[in-house]
Every structure is written in structure tokens, then in C-alpha cells.
Coordinates of C-alpha atoms and ligand atoms in Angstrom, one line a residue:
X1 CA 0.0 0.0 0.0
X2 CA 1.3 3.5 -1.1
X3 CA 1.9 5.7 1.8
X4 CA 1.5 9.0 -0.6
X5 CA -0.9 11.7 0.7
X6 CA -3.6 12.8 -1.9
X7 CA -4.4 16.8 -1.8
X8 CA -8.0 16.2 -2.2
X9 CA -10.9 17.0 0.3
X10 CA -11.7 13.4 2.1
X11 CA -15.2 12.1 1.2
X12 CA -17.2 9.0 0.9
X13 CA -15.8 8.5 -2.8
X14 CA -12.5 9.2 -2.0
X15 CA -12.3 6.4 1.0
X16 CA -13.7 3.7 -1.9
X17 CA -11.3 5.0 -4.2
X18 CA -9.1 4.7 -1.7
X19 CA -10.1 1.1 -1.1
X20 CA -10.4 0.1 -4.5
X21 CA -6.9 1.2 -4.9
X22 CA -5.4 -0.8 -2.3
X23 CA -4.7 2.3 -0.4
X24 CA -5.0 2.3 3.5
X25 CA -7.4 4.6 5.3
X26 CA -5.6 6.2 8.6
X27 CA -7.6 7.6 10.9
X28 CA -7.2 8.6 14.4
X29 CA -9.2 10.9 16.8
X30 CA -9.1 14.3 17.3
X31 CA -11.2 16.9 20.1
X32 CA -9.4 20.3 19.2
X33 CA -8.0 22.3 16.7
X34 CA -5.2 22.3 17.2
X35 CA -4.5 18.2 17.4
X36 CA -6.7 18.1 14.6
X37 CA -4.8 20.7 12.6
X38 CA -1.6 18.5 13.1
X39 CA -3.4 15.3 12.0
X40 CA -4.9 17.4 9.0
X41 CA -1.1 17.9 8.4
X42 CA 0.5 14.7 8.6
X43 CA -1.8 13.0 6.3
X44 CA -4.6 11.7 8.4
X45 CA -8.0 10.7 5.9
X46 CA -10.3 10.9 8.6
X47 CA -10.6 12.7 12.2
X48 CA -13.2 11.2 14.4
X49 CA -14.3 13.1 16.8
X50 CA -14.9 10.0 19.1
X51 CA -16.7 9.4 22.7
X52 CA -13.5 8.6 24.1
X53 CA -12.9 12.1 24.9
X54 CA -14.8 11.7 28.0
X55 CA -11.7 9.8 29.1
X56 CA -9.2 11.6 26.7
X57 CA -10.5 15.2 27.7
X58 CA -13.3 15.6 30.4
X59 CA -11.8 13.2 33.2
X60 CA -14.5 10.6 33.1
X61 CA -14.0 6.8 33.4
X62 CA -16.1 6.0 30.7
X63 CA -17.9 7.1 27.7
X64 CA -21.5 7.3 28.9
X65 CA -21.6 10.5 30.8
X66 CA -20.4 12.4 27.3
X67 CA -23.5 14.8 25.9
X68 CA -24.2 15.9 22.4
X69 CA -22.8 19.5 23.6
X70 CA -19.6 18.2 24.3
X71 CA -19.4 16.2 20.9
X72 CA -20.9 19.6 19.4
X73 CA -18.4 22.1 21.0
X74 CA -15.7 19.3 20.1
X75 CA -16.8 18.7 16.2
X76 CA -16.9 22.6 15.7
X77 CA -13.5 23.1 17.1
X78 CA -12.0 20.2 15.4
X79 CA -13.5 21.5 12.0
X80 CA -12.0 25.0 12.4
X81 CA -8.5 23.2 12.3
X82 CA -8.9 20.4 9.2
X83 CA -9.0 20.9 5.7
X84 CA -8.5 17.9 4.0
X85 CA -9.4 15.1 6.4
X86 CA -13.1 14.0 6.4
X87 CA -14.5 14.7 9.9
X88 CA -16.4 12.4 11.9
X89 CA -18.8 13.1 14.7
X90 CA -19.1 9.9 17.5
X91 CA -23.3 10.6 18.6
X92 CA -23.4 10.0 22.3
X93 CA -24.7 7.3 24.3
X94 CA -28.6 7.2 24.1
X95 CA -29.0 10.2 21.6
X96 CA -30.0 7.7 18.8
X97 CA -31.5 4.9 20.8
X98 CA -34.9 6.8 21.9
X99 CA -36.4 6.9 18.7
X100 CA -35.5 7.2 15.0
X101 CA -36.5 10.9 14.8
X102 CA -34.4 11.8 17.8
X103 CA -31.6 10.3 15.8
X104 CA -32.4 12.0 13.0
X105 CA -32.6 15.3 14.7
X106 CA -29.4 14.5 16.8
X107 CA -27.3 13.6 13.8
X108 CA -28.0 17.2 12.1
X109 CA -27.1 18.9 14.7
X110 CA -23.5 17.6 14.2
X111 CA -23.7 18.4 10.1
X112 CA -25.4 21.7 10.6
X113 CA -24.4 23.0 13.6
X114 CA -20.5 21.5 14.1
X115 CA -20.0 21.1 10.3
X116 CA -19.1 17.2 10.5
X117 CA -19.0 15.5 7.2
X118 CA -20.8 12.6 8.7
X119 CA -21.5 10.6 11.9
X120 CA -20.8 7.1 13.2
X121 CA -22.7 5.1 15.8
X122 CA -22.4 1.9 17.8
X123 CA -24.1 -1.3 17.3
X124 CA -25.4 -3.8 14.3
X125 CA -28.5 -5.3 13.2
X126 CA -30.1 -3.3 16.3
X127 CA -29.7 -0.1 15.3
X128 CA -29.9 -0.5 11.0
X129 CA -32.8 0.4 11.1
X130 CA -31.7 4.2 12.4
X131 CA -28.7 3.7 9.9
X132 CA -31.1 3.1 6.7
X133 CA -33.2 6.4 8.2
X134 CA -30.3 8.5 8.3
X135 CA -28.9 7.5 4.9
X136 CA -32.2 7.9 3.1
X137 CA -32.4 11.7 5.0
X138 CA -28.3 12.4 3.5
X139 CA -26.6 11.7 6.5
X140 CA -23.1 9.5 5.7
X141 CA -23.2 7.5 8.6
X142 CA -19.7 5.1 9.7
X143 CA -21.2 1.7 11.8
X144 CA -19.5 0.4 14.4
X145 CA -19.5 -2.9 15.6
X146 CA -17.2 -5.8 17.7
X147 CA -16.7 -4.1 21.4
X148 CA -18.9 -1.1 21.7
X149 CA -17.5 1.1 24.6
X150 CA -21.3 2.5 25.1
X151 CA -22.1 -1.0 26.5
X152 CA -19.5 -1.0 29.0
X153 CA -22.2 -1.5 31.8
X154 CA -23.9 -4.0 30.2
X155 CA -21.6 -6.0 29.3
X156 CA -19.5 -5.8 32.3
X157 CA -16.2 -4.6 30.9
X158 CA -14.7 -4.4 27.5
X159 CA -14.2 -7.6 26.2
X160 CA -13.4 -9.0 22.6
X161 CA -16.0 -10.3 20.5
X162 CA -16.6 -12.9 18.5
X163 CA -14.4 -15.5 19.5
X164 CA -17.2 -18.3 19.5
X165 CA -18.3 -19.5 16.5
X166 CA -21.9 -18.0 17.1
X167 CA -20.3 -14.5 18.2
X168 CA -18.4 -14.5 14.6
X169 CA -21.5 -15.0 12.8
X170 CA -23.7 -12.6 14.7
X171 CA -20.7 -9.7 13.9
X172 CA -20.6 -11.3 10.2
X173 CA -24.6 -10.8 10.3
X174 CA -24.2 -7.2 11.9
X175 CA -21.4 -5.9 9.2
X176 CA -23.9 -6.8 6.9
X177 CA -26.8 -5.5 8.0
X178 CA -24.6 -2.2 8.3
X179 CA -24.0 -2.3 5.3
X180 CA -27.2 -2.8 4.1
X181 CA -28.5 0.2 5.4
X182 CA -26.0 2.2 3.5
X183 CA -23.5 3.0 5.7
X184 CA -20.2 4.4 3.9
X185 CA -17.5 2.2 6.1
X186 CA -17.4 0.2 9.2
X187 CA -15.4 0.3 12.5
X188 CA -14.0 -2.8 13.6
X189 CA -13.3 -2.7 17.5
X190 CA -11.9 -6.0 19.1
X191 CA -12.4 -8.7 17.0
X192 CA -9.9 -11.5 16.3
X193 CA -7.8 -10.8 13.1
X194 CA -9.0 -13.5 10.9
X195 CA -12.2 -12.5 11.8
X196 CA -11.7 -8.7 10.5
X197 CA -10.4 -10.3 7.2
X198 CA -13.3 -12.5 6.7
X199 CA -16.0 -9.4 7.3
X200 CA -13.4 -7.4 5.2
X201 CA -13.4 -9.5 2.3
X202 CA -17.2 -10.0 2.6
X203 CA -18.0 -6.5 3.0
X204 CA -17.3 -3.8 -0.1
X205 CA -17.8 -0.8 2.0
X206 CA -14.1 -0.1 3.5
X207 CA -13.6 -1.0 7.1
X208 CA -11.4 0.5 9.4
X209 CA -10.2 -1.6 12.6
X210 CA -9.1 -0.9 16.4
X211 CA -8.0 -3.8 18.1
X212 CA -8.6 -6.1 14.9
X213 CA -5.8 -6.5 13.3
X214 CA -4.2 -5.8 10.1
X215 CA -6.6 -7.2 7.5
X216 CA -8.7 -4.3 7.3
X217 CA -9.3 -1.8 4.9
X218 CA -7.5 1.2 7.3
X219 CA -7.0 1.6 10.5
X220 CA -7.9 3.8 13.7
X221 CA -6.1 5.0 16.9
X222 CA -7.3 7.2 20.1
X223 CA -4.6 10.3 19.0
X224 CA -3.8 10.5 22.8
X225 CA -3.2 6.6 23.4
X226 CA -0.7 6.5 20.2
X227 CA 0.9 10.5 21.5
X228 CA 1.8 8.3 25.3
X229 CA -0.9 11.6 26.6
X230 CA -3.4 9.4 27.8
X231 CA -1.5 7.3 30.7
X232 CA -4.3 5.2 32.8
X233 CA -4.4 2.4 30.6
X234 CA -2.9 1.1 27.5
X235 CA -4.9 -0.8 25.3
X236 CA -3.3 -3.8 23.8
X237 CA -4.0 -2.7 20.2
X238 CA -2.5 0.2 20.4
X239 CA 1.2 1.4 19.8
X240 CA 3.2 4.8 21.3
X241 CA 4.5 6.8 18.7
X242 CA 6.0 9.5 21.3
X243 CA 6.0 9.8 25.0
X244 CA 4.4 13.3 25.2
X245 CA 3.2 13.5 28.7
X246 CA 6.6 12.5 29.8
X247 CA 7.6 15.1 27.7
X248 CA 4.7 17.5 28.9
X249 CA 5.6 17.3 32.2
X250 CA 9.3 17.6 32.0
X251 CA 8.9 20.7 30.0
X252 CA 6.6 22.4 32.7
X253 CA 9.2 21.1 35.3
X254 CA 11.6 22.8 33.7
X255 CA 9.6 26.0 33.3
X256 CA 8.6 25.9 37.3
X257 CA 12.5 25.6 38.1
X258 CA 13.8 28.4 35.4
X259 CA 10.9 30.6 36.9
X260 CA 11.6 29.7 40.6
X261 CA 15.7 30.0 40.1
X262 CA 15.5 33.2 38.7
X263 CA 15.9 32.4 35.3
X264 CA 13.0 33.1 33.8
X265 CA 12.4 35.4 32.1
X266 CA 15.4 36.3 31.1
X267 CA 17.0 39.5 28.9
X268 CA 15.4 38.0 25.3
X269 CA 11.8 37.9 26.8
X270 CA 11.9 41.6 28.4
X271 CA 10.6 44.2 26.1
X272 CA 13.3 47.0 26.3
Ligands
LIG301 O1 -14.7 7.2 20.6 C1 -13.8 6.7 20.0 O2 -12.6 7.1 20.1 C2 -14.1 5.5 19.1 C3 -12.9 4.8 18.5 C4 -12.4 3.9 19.5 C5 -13.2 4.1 17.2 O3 -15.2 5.2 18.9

């Protein structure tokens, strides 16, 4: 796969293109403008705005408390700093569960209001219904299936899926169904790697994996997990490209120290 970065505006048609090209989708997420900016830079084809900054940004434990407001206020900020990535907006827990019109309603609040290109939500067969109801209204919609962080108290934990024989076919069933109701691409979160491959090759919308191996059509990282920002856990999936809150903290360390020895500031930062 060629690791060239096309100029282009990211849509729908550009991540088939992509696909039918043989050329991998990167994405990672994004909560300000300025990270998003950076991404933008470096040659990222999609920014989701994702749940996880509950954890990444807000301090919670989980995703659940997160509010369309703070994926709104997020989104917008995240726009003002991209130009070529396609932008992503994750809808909260229970904001597209309580009816289809409330999803309806939800979703174009992020595409009118916070200028997404298009949202994604969690869950399969259950919800592609809502899917096929946003599609047919002109929303782009990305699915999400395998371990769905939303259903953390449900299910206990976060656990990989489909490692039974039955769990492999209901996830087979859900890509479909996702698919089906004309979604543009798919997450795949936790799911053995030769599972991924088997809903990749089955699927011809492109999917995009976290925690699922490398047999998918792109792939997606939490931008703070991958940075070494976000230091409670590390997932198993995921890889640290830089240490930045060692960094981070050594930096303001040595800032506390210059200012507290007398060093700072020094002549070059006094106006004369
Ligand atoms: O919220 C998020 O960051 C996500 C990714 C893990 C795909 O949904």
C-alpha cells in the first residue's frame, strides 16, 4: 500500500477510491483544533471526533456521561482546524436509541451545527434500522460494531467479540446488516484478526479496525493513546509513537524551576 498523501478533500468516494486502490485509510481521533490541525497535516483521511474524549478530555472513566454538547463544542473546534481530512462526529450514548427521529434530529445537529462530514454510531443489526433512516435523510453514517464502549455496563467490561463461532456469525450478520442500510465504512473494534479479514473481504464498504488486526481496509487510533498523553491504561491494540506526557511534564518542570531559580524570564523575553 502506497503511503502517498492525496491533496483532495476526504469524502465517501475518495475512501472507496481509496479502497479500490489498495490504499490504507488512517484515521485517528481528534477533540481540538489544534491536534486536529496536526493530524490534518500529517496526512490523516479521517478525524473522528470519538466518545473517548470523555476519558481523553473531560476526566471521566467511561464514555456514557459524554453529551451531544460536548461532541458539538468538540466537532466545531475540530473543524475549524482540518481541511482535508473527512471529519467524523461519534453521537453519544442514548441520543440515537430513543427513537429514529431523535436520531435523525441528533445527527443534524452535528452536520449543521458543528460542520461534521458525517457521523458514526455503535451497534449492528439493532440499530440498522436508524442507519437506513439517516442514509435515506443524506446523513453518511460510519457503523461500528465488535466491542462497543457505550455498552460498557452492560456487558461488564470491554471484552473482545466474536471469538465463539456463534459470536463470529452474529458480527458477520451485523457488518452486513450495516451495510445494508448504507452505511459508507465500518469500524471494527476487538475482533480476532482473521475474523476482521473474513467481514473485510465480505463487505465492499471499506472498514477500518481498532484492536482487529491488520486485515482491514484502514485503520484507527485514540490520537492521545498513540501521543503516550493518555496514561491510565494502554490498550493492547495500540502502539506509542512519542511519550508526550513525559515530555509534557518535563517541560513544565523545567519551566517551574527556570521561573523559581530566577531564570525566567530572562533578557530575550523583556521588552526593552
Ligand atoms: O470514541 C472513539 O474514540 C471511538 C474509537 C475507539 C473508534 O469510537
Amino acid at each position: 500500500m502506497s503511503s502517498q498523501v492525496q491533496p483532495e478533500k476526504i469524502g465517501v468516494k475518495e475512501l472507496r477510491k481509496m479502497v479500490a486502490e489498495k490504499r490504507a485509510i488512517v484515521a485517528v481521533t481528534a477533540y481540538d483544533a489544534l491536534m486536529a490541525r496536526m493530524a490534518d497535516e500529517a496526512g490523516v483521511d479521517l478525524i473522528l471526533v470519538g466518545d473517548s474524549l470523555g476519558m481523553t478530555m473531560l476526566g471521566y472513566k467511561t464514555t456514557i456521561p459524554v453529551t451531544m454538547r460536548d461532541i458539538l463544542h468538540h466537532t466545531s473546534a475540530v473543524v475549524r482546524g482540518v481541511t482535508r481530512a473527512m471529519v467524523v462526529a461519534d453521537m453519544p450514548f442514548m441520543t440515537y436509541h430513543t427513537s429514529q427521529e431523535d436520531a435523525m434530529r441528533n445527527a443534524a445537529v452535528f452536520l449543521q451545527e458543528g460542520g461534521a462530514d458525517a457521523v458514526k454510531l455503535e451497534g449492528g443489526q439493532a440499530v440498522s434500522q436508524t442507519v437506513e433512516r439517516l442514509v435515506v435523510a443524506g446523513v453518511p453514517v460510519l457503523g461500528h460494531i465488535g466491542i462497543l464502549p457505550q455498552s460498557v455496563l452492560s456487558e461488564g467490561g470491554y471484552h473482545v467479540q466474536g471469538r465463539t463461532p456463534e459470536g463470529a456469525l452474529k458480527l458477520l450478520a451485523d457488518a452486513r446488516a450495516i451495510q445494508d442500510a448504507g452505511a459508507f465504512g465500518i469500524v471494527l473494534e476487538g475482533l480476532p484478526g482473521t475474523l476482521s479479514v473474513e467481514i473485510s473481504e465480505e463487505l465492499e464498504i471499506p472498514t477500518i479496525g481498532i484492536g482487529a488486526g491488520p486485515g482491514c481496509d484502514g485503520q484507527i487510533q485514540v490520537l492521545h493513546d498513540i501521543l503516550g498523553l493518555f496514561e491510565d491504561f494502554v490498550p493492547k491494540h495500540t502502539k506509542r509513537y512519542a511519550e508526550l506526557a513525559t515530555d509534557i511534564r518535563q517541560a513544565v518542570a523545567h519551566y517551574r524551576s527556570d521561573v523559581c531559580d530566577g531564570v525566567f524570564p530572562g533578557e530575550e523575553q523583556t521588552f526593552k
